[in-house]
PDB file of C-alpha atoms in Angstrom:
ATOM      1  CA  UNK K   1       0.000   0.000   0.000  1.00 66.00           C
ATOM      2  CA  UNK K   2       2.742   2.013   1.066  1.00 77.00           C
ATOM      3  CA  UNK K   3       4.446   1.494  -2.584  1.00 75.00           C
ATOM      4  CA  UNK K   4       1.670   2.521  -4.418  1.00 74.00           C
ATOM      5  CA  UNK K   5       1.291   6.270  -2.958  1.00 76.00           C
ATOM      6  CA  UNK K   6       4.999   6.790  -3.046  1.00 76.00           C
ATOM      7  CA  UNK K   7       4.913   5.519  -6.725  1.00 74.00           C
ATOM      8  CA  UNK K   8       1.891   7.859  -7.420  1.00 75.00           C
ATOM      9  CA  UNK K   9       3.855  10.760  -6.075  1.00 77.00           C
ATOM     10  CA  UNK K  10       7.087   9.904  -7.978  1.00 80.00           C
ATOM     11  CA  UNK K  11       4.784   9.573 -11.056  1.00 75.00           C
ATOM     12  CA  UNK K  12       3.185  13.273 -10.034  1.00 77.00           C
ATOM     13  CA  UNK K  13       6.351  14.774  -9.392  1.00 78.00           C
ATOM     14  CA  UNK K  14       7.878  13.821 -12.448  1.00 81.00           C
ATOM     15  CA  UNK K  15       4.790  14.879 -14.546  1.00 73.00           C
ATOM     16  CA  UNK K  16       4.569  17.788 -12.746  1.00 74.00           C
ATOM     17  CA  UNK K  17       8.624  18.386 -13.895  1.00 74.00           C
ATOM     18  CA  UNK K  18       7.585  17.350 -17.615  1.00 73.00           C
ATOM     19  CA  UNK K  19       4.884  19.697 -17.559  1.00 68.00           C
ATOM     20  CA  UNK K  20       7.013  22.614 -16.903  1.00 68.00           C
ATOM     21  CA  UNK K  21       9.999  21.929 -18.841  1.00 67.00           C
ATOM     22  CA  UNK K  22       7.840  21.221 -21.994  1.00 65.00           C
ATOM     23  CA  UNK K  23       6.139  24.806 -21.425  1.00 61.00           C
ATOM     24  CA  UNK K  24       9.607  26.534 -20.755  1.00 61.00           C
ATOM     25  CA  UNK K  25      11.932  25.087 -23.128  1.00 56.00           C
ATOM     26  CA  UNK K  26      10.891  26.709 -26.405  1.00 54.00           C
ATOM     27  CA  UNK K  27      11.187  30.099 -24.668  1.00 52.00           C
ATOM     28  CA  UNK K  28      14.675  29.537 -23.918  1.00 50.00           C
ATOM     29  CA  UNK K  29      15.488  28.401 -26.895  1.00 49.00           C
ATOM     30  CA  UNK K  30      15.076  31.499 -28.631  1.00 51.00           C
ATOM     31  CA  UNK K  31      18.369  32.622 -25.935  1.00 51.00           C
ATOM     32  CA  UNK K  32      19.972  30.161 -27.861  1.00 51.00           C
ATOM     33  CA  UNK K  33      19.784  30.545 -31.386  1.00 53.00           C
ATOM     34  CA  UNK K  34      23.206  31.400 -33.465  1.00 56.00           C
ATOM     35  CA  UNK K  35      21.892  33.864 -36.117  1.00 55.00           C
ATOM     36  CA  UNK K  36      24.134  34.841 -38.881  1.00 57.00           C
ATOM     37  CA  UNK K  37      25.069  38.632 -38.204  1.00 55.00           C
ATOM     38  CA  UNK K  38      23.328  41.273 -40.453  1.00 54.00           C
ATOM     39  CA  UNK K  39      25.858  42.873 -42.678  1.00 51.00           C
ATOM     40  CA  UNK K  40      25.190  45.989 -44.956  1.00 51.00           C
ATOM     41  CA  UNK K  41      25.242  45.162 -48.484  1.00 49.00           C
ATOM     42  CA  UNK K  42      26.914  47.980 -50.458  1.00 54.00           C
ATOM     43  CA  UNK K  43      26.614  49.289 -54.364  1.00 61.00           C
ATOM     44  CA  UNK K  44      23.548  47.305 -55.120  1.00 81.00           C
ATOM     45  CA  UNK K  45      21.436  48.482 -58.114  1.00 85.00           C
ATOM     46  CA  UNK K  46      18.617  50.841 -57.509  1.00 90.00           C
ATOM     47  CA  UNK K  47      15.218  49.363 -58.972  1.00 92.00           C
ATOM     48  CA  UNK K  48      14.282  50.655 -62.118  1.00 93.00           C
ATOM     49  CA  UNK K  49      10.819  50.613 -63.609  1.00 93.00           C
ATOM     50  CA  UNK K  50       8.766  52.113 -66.159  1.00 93.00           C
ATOM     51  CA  UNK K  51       4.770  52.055 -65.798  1.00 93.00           C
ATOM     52  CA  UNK K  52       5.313  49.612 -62.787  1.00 92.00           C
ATOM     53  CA  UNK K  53       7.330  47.165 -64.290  1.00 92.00           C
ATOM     54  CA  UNK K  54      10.951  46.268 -63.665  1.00 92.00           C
ATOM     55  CA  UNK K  55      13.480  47.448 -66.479  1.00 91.00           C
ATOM     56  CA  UNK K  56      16.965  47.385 -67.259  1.00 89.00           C
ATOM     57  CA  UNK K  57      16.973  49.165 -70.621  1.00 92.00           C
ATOM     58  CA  UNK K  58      14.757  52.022 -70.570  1.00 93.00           C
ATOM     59  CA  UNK K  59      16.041  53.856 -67.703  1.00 93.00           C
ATOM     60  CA  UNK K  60      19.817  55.032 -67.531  1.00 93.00           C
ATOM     61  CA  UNK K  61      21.558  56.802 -64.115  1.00 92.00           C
ATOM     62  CA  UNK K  62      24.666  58.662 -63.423  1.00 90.00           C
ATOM     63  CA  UNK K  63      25.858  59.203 -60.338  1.00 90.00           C
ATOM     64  CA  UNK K  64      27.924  62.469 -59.504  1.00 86.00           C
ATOM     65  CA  UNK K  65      28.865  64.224 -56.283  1.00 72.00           C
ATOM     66  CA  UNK K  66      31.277  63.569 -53.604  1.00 66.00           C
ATOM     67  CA  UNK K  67      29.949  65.357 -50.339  1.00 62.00           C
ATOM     68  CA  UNK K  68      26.436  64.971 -51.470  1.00 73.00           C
ATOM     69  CA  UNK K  69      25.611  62.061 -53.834  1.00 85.00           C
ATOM     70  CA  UNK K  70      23.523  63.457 -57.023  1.00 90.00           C
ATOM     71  CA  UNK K  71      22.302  60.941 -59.207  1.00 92.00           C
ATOM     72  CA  UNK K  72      20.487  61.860 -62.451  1.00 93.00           C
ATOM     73  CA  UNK K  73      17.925  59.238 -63.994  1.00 94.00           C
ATOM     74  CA  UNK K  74      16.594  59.684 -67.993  1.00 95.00           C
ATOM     75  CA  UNK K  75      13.962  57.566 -69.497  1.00 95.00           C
ATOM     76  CA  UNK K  76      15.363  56.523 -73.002  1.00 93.00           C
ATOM     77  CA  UNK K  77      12.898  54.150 -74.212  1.00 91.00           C
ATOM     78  CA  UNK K  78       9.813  54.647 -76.282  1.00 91.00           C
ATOM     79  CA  UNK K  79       6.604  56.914 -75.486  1.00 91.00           C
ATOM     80  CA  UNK K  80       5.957  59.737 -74.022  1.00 92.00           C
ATOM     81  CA  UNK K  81       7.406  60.152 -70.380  1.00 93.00           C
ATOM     82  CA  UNK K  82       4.636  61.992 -68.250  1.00 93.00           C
ATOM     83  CA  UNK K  83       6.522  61.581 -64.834  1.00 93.00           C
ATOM     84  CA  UNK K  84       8.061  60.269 -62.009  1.00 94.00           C
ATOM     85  CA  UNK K  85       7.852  58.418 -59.399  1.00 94.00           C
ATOM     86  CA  UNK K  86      10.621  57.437 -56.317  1.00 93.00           C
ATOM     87  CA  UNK K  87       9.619  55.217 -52.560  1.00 94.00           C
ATOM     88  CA  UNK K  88      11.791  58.123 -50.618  1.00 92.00           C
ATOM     89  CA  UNK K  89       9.278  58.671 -48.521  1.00 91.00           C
ATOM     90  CA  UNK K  90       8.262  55.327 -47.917  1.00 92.00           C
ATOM     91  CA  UNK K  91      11.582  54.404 -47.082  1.00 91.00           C
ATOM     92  CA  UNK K  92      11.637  57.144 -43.714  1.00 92.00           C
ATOM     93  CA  UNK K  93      13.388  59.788 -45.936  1.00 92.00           C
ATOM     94  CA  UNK K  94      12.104  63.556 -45.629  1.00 91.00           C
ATOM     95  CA  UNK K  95      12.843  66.547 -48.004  1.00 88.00           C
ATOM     96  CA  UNK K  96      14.414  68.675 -47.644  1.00 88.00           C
ATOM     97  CA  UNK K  97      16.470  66.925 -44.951  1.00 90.00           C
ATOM     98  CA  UNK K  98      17.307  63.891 -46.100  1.00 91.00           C
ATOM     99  CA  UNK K  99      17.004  63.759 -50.426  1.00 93.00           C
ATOM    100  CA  UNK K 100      16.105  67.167 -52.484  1.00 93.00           C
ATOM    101  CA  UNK K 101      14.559  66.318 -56.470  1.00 93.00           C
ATOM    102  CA  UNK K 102      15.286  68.570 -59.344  1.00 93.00           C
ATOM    103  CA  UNK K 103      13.292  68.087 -62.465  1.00 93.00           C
ATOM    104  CA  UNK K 104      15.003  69.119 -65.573  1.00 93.00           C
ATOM    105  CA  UNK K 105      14.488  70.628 -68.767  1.00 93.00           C
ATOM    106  CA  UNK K 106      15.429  67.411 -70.683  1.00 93.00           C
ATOM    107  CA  UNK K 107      12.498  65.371 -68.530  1.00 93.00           C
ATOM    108  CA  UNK K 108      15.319  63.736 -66.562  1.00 94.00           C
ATOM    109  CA  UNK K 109      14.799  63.549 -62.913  1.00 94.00           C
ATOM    110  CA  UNK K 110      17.960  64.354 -60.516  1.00 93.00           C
ATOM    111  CA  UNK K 111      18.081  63.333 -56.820  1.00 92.00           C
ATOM    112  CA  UNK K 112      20.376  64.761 -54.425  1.00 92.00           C
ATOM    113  CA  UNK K 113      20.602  62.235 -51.400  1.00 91.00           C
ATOM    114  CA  UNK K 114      21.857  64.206 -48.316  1.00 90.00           C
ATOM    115  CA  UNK K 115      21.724  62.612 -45.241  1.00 91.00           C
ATOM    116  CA  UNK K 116      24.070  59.598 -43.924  1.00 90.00           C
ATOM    117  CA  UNK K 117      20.382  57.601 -44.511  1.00 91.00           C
ATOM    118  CA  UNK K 118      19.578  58.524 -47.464  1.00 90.00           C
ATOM    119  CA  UNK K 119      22.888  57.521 -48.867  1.00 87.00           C
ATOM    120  CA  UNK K 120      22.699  54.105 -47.092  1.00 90.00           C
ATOM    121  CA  UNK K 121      19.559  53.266 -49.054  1.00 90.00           C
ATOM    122  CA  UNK K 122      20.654  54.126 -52.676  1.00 87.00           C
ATOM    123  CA  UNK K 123      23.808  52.378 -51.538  1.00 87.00           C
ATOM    124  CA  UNK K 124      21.834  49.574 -50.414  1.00 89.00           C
ATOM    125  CA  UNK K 125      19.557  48.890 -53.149  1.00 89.00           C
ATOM    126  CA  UNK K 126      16.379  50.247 -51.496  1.00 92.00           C
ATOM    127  CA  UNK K 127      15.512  53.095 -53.847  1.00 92.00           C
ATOM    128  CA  UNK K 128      12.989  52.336 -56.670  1.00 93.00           C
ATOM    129  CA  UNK K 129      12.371  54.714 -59.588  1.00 94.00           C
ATOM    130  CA  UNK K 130       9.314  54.378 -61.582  1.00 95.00           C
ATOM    131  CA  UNK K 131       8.661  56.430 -64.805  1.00 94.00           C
ATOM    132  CA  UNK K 132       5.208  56.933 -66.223  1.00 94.00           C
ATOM    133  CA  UNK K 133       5.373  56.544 -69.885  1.00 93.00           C
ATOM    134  CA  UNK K 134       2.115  56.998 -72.005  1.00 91.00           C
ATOM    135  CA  UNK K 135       2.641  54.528 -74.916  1.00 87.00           C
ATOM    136  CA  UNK K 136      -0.595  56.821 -76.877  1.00 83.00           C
ATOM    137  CA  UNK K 137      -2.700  53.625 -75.420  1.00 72.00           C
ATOM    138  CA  UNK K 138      -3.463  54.616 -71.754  1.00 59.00           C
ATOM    139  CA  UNK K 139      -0.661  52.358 -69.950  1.00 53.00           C
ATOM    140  CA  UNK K 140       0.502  54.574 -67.786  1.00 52.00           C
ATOM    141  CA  UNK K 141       0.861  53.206 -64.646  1.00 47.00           C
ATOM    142  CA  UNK K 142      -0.302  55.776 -61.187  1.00 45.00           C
ATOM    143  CA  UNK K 143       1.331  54.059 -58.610  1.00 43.00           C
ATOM    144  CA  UNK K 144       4.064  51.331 -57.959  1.00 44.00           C
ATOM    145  CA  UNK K 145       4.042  48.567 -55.524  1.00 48.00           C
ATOM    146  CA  UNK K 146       7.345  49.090 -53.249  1.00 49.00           C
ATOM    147  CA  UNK K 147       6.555  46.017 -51.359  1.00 54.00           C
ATOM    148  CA  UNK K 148      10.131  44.183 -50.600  1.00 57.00           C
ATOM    149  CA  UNK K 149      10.444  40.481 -49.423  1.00 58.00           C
ATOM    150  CA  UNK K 150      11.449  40.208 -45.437  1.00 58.00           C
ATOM    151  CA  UNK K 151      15.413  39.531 -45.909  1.00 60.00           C
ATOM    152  CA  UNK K 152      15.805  40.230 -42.077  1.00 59.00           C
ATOM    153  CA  UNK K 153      18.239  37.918 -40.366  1.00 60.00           C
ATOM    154  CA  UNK K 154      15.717  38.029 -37.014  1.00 60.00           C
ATOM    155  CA  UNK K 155      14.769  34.540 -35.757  1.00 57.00           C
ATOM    156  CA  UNK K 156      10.797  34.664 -35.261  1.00 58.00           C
ATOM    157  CA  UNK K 157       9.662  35.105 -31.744  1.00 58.00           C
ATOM    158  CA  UNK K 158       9.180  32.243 -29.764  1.00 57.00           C
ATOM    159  CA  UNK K 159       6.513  31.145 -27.168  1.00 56.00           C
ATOM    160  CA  UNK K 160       4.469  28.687 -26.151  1.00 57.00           C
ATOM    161  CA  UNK K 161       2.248  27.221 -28.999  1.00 61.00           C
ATOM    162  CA  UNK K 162      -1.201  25.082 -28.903  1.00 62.00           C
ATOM    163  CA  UNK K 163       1.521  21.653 -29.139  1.00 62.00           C
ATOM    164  CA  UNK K 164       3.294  22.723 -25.812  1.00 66.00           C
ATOM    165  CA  UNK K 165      -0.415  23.433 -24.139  1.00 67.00           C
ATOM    166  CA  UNK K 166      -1.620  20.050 -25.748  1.00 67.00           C
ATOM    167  CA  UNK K 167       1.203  17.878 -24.806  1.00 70.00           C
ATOM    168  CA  UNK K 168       1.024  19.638 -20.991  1.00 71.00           C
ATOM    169  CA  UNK K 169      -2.766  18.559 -21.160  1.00 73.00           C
ATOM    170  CA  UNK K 170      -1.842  14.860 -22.393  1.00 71.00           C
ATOM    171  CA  UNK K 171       0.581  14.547 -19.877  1.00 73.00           C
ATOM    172  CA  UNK K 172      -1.545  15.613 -17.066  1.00 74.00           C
ATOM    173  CA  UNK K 173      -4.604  12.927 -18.343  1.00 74.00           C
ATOM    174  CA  UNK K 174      -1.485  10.399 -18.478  1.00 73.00           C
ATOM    175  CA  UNK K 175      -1.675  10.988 -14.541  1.00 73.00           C
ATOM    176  CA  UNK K 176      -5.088  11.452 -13.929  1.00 79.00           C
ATOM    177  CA  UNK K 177      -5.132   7.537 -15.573  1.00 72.00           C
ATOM    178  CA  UNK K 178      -2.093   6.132 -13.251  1.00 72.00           C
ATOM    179  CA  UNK K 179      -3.297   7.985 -10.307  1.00 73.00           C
ATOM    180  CA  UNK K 180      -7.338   6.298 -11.287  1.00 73.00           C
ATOM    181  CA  UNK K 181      -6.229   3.075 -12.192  1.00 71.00           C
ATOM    182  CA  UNK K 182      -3.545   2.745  -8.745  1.00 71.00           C
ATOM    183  CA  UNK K 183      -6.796   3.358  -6.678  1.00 73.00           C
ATOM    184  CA  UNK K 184      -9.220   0.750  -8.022  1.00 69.00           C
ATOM    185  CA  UNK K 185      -6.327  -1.167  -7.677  1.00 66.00           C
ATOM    186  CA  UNK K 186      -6.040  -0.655  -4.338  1.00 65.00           C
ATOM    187  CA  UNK K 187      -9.545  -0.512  -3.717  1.00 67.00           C
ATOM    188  CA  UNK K 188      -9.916  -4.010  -4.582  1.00 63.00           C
TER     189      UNK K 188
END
């Protein structure tokens, strides 16, 4: 008799240890993930498009400058070009602080990036360019999807999912049986 409550306690205790450790261990684990460091690409292309759609022809770029970077873009393909378009403000940059635009004569768009974060972005690849070209059959595009794919290094957040909360409730019906089944046994 004696043997079967210690063994029900043993068999508590250690469910009671299982139940913890399988509802703290994936929130330490997070502690213990080895992430490759984040480095900062440099002299990646800026995105070019015309009406929305990514070019490599009809667009051309120079880049000028040495205390502030000017770069100058010209559409040189076909149609009539209408406009321009850039993301600099959806990338966190503000004019006249951080990027100033000069549109010339020749329909060429210049932008002077000022700021230390402004320059990181063109350096970076994050700037997009989008001319509106009317092609005399009403193509021309009025906005351009910026959207970028998540190429962050971050590991997810971690926590304790629906398996952690169903495995804790399996494991504590595992005891309720022992504990149920130890009794009748004892019972009889």
């Amino acid at each position: 008799m004696i043997m079967k409550k210690l063994l029900s306690v043993v068999l508590a205790a250690i469910m009671t240890v299982t139940a913890f450790a399988v509802s703290v261990v994936p929130a330490m684990a997070a502690d213990t993930v080895n992430s490759p460091t984040a480095t900062t690409a440099v002299d990646k292309e800026p995105t070019l498009m015309v009406n929305g759609v990514v070019t490599v022809t009809d667009i051309t770029y120079s880049v000028s400058g040495t205390s502030v970077q000017s770069v100058t873009f010209r559409y040189v393909g076909e149609g009539t070009l209408t406009g321009w378009e850039h993301n600099l403000a959806e990338l966190g940059l503000v004019a006249p602080d951080d990027y100033t635009i000069v549109y010339n004569d020749d329909g060429s768009m210049t932008i002077n990036f000022i700021s230390e974060a402004a320059n990181e972005d063109w350096d970076n690849g994050e700037v997009v360019v989008n001319a509106l070209v009317d092609f005399g059959d009403g193509t021309t595009a009025v906005s351009v999807d910026t959207t970028k794919a998540n190429d962050s290094s971050k590991a997810p957040a971690t926590g304790m999912s629906a398996s952690v909360v169903a495995g804790s409730v399996a494991v504590a019906c595992a005891g309720i049986a022992v504990l149920a089944a130890t009794k009748k046994k004892a019972a009889k």
